[in-house]
CSV table of N, CA and C in Angstrom, one decimal:
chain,number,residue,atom,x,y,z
A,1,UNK,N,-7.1,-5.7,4.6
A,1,UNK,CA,-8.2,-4.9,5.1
A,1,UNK,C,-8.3,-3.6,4.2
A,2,UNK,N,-9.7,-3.5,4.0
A,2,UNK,CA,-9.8,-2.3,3.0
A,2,UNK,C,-10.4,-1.7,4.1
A,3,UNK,N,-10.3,-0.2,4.3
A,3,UNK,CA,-11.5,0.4,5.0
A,3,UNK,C,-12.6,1.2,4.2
A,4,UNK,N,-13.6,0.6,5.1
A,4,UNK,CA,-14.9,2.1,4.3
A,4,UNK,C,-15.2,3.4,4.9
A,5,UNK,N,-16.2,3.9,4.4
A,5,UNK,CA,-16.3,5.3,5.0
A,5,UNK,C,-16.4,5.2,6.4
A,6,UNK,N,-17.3,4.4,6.9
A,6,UNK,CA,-17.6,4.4,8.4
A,6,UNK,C,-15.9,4.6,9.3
A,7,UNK,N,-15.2,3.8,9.2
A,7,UNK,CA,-13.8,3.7,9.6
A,7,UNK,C,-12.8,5.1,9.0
A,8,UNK,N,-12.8,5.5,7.7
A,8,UNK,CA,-12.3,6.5,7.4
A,8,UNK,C,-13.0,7.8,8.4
A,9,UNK,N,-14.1,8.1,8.7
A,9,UNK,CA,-14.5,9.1,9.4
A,9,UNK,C,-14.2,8.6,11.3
A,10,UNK,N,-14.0,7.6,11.1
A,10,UNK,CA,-13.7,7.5,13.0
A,10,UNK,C,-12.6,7.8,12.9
A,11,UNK,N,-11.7,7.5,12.1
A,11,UNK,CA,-10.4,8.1,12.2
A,11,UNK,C,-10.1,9.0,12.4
A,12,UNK,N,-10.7,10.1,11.2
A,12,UNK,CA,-10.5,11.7,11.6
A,12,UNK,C,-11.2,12.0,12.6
A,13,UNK,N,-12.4,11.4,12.8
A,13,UNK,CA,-13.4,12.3,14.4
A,13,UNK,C,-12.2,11.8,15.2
A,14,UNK,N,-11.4,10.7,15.8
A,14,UNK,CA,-10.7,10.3,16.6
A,14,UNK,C,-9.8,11.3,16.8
A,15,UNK,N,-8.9,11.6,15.4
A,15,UNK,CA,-8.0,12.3,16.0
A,15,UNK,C,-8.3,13.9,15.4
A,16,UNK,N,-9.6,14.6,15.4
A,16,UNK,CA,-9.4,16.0,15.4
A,16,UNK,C,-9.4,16.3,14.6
A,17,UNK,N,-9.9,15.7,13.1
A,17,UNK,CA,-9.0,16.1,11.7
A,17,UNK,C,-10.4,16.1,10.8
A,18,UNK,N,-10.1,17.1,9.8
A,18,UNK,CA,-11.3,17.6,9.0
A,18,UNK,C,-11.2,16.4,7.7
A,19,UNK,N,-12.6,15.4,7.8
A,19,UNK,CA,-12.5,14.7,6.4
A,19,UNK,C,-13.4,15.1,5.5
A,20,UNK,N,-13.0,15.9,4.6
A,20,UNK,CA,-14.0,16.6,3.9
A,20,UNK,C,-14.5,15.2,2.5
A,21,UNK,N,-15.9,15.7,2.2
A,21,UNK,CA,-15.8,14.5,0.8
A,21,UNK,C,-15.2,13.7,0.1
A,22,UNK,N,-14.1,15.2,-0.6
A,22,UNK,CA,-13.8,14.7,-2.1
A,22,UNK,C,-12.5,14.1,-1.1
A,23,UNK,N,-12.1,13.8,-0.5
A,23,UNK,CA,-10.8,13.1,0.5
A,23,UNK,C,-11.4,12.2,0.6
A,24,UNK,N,-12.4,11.8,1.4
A,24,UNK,CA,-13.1,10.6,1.8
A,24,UNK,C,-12.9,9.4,0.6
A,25,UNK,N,-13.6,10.4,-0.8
A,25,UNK,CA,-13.8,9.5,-1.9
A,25,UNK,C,-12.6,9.1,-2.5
A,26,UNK,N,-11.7,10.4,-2.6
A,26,UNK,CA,-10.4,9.6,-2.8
A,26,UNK,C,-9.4,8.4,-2.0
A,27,UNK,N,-9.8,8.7,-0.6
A,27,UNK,CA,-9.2,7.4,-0.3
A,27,UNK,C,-10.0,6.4,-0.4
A,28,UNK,N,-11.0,6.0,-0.5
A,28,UNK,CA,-11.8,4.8,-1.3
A,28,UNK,C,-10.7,4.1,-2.2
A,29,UNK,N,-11.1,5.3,-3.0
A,29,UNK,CA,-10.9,4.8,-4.3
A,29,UNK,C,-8.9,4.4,-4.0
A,30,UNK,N,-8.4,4.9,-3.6
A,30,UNK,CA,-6.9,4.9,-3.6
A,30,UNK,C,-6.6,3.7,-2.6
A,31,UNK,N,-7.3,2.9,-1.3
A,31,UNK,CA,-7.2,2.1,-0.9
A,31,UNK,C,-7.6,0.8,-1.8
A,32,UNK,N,-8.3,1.2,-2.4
A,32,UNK,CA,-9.2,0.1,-3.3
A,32,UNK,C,-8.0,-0.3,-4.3
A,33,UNK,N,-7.3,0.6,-4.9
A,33,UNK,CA,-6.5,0.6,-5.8
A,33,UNK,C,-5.1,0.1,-5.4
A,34,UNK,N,-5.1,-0.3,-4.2
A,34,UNK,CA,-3.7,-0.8,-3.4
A,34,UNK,C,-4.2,-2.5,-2.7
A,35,UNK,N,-4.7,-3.1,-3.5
A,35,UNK,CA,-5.1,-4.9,-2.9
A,35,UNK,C,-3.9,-5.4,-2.3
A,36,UNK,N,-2.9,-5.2,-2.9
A,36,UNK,CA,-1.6,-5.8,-2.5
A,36,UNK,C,-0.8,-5.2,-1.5
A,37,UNK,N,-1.1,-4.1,-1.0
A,37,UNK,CA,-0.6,-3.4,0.2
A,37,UNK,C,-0.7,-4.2,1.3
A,38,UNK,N,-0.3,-4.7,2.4
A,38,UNK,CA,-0.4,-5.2,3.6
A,38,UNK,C,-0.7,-4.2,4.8
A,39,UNK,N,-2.4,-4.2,4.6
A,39,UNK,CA,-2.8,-3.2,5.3
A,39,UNK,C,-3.2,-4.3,6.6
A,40,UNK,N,-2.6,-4.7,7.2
A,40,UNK,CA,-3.0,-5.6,7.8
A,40,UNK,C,-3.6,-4.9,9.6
A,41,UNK,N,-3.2,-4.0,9.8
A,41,UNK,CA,-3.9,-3.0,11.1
A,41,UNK,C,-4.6,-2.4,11.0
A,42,UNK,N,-5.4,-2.3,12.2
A,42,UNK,CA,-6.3,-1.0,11.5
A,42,UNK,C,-5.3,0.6,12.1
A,43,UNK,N,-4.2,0.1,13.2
A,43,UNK,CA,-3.5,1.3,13.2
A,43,UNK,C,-2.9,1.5,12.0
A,44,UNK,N,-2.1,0.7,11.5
A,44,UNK,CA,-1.4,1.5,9.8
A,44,UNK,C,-2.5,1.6,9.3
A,45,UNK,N,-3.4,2.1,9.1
A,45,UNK,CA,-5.4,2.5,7.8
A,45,UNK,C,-4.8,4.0,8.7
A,46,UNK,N,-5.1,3.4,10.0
A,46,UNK,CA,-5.5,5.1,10.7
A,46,UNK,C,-4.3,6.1,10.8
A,47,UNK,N,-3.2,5.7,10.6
A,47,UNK,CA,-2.0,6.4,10.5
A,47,UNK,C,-1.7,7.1,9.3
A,48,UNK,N,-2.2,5.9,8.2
A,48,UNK,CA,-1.9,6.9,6.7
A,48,UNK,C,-3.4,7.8,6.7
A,49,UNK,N,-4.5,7.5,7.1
A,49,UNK,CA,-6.3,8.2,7.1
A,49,UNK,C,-5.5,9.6,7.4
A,50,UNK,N,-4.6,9.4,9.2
A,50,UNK,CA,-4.0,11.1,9.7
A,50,UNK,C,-4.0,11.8,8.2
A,51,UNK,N,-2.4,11.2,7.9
A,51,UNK,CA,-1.3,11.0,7.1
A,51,UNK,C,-2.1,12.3,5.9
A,52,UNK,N,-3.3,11.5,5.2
A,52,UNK,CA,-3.6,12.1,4.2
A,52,UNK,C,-4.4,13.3,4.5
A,53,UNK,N,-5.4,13.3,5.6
A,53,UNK,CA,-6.1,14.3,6.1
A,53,UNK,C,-5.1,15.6,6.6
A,54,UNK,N,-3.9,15.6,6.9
A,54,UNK,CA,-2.8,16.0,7.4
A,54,UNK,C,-2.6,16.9,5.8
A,55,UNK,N,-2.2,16.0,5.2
A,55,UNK,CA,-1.4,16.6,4.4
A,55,UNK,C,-2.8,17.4,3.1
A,56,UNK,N,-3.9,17.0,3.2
A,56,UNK,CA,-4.9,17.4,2.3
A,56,UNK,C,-5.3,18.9,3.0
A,57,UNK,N,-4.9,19.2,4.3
A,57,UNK,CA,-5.7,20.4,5.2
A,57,UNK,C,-4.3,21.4,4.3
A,58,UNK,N,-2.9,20.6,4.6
A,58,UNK,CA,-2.1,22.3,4.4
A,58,UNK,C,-2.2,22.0,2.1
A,59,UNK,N,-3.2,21.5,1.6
A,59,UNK,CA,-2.9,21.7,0.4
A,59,UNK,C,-1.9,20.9,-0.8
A,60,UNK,N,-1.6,20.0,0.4
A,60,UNK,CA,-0.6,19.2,-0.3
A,60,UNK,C,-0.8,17.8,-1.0
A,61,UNK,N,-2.1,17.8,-1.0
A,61,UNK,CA,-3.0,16.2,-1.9
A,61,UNK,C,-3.6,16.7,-2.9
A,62,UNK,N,-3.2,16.0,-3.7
A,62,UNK,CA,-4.4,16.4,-5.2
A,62,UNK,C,-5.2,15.2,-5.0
A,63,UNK,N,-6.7,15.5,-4.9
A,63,UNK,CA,-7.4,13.9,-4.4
A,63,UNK,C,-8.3,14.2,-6.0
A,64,UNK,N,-8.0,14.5,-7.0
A,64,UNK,CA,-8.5,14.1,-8.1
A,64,UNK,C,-8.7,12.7,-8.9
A,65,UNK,N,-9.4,12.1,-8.5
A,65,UNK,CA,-9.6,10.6,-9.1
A,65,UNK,C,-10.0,10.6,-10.4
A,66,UNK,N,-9.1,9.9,-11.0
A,66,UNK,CA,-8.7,9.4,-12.2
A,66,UNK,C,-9.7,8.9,-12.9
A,67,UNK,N,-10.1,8.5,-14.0
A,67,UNK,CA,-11.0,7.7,-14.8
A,67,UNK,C,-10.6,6.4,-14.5
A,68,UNK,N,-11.6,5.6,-14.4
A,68,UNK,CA,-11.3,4.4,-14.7
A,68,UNK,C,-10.3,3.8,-15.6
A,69,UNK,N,-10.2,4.0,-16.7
A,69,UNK,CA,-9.2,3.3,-17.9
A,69,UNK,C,-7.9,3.8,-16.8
A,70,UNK,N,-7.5,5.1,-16.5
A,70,UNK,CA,-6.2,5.7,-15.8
A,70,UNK,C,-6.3,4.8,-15.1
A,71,UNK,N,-7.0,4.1,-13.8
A,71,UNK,CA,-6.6,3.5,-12.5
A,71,UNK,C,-6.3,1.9,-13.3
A,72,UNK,N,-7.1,1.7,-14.1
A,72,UNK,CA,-6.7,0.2,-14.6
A,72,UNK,C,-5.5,0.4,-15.0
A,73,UNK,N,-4.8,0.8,-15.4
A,73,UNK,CA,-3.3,1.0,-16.5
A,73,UNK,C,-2.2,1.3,-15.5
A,74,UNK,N,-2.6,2.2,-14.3
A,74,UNK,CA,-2.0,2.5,-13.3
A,74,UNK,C,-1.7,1.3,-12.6
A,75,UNK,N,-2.9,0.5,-11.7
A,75,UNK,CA,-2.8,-0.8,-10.9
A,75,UNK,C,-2.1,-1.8,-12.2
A,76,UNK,N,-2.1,-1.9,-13.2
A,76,UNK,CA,-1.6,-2.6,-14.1
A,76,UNK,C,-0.1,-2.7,-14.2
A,77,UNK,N,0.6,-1.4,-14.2
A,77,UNK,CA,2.1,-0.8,-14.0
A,77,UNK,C,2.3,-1.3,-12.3
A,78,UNK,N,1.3,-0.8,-11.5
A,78,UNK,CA,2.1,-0.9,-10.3
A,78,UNK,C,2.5,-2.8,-10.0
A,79,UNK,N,1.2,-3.8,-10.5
A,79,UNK,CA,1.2,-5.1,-10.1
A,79,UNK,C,2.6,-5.7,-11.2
A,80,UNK,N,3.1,-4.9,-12.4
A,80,UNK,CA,4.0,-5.5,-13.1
A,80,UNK,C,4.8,-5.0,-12.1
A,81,UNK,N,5.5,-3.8,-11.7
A,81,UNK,CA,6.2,-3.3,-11.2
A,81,UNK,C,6.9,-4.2,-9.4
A,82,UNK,N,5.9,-4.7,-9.0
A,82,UNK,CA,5.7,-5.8,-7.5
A,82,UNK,C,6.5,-6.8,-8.4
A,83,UNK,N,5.1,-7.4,-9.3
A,83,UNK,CA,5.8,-8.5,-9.9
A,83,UNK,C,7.8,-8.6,-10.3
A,84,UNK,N,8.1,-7.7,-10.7
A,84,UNK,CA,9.7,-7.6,-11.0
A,84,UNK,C,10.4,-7.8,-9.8
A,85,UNK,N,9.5,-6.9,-9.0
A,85,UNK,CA,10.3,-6.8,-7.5
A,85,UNK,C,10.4,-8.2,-6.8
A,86,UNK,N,9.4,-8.7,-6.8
A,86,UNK,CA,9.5,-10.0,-6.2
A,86,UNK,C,10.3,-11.2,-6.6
A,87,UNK,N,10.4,-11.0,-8.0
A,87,UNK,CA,11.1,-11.7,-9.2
A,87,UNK,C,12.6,-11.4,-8.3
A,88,UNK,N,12.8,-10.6,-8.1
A,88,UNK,CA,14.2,-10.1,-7.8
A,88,UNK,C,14.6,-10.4,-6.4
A,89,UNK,N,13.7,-10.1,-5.7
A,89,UNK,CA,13.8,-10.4,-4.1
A,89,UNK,C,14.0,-11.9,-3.9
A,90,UNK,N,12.6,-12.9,-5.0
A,90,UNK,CA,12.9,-14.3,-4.5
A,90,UNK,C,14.8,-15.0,-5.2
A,91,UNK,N,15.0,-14.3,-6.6
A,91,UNK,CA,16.1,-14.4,-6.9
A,91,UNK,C,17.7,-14.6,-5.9
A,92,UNK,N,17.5,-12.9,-5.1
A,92,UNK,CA,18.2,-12.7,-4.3
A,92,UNK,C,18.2,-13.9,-2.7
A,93,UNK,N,17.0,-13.9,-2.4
A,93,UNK,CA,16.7,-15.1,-1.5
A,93,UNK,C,16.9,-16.0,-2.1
A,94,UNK,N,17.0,-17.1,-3.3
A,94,UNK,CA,17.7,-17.9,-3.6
A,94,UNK,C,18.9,-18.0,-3.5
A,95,UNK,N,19.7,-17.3,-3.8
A,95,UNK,CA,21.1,-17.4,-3.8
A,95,UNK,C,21.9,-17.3,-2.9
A,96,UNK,N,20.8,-16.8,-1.9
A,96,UNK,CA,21.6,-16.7,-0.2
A,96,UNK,C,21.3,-18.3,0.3
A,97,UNK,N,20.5,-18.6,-0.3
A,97,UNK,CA,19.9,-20.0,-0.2
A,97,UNK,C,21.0,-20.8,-0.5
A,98,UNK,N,21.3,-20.5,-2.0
A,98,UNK,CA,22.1,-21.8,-2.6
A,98,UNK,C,23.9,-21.7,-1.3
A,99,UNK,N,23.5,-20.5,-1.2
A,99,UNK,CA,25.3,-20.7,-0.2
A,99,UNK,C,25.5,-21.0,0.4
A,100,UNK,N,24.3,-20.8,1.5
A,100,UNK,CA,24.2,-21.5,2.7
A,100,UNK,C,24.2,-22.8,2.8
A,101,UNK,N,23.0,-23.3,1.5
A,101,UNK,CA,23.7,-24.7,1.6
A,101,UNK,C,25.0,-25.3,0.9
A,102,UNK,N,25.9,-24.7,0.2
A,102,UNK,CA,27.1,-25.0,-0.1
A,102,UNK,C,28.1,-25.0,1.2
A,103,UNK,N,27.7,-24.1,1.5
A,103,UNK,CA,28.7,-23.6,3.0
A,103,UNK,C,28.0,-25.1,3.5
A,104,UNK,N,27.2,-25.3,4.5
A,104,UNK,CA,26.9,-26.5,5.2
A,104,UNK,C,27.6,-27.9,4.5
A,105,UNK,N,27.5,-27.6,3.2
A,105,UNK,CA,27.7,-29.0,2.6
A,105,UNK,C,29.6,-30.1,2.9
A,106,UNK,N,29.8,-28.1,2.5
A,106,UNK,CA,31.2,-28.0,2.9
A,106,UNK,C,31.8,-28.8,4.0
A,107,UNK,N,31.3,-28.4,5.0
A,107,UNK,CA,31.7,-28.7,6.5
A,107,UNK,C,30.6,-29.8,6.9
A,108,UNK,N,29.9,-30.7,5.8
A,108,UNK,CA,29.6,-31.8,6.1
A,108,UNK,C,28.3,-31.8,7.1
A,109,UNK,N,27.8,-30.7,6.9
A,109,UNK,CA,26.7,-30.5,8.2
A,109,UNK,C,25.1,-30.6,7.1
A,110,UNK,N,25.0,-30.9,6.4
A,110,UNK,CA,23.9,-31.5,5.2
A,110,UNK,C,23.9,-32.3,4.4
């Protein structure tokens, strides 16, 4: 789930929070730039929506959006970056794999 504006602004009217433009547009653009995130709630949208409006009120967001060429090179690094991780995660899950079935084999139970 990506959210749009309509949903970005029920969030803050919901919970009391000022969503000024250039926030709005940045989280567009910054959810858009996250496809692989498992935004799968609309409470996790509305928790990080707080999250950023929170932290955008005391000054602590830079919602400056990048150029295009920057967000392609950026999502580019981040999807190599998953990619490794996963590489490594299924690795790791392999090899708990291969034991288990050695262990079973062992004791004749496969």
């Amino acid at each position: 789930m990506i959210p749009d504006r309509i949903f970005l602004r029920r969030c803050a009217q919901k919970n009391n929070l000022e969503l000024p433009r250039e926030l709005e547009d940045w989280l567009l653009v910054h959810f858009e730039d996250e496809p692989y995130e498992n935004f799968n709630t609309a409470s996790i949208l509305e928790d990080m929506v707080c999250m950023y409006c929170q932290s955008f009120a005391y000054g602590r967001l830079d919602v400056t959006i990048p150029d295009p060429i920057t967000r392609l090179k950026e999502r580019y690094d981040d999807l190599k970056d998953l990619i490794t991780d996963l590489r490594v995660d299924i690795s790791y899950l392999q090899g708990l794999c291969d034991d288990y079935e050695r262990i079973l084999k062992e004791h004749g139970l496969l």
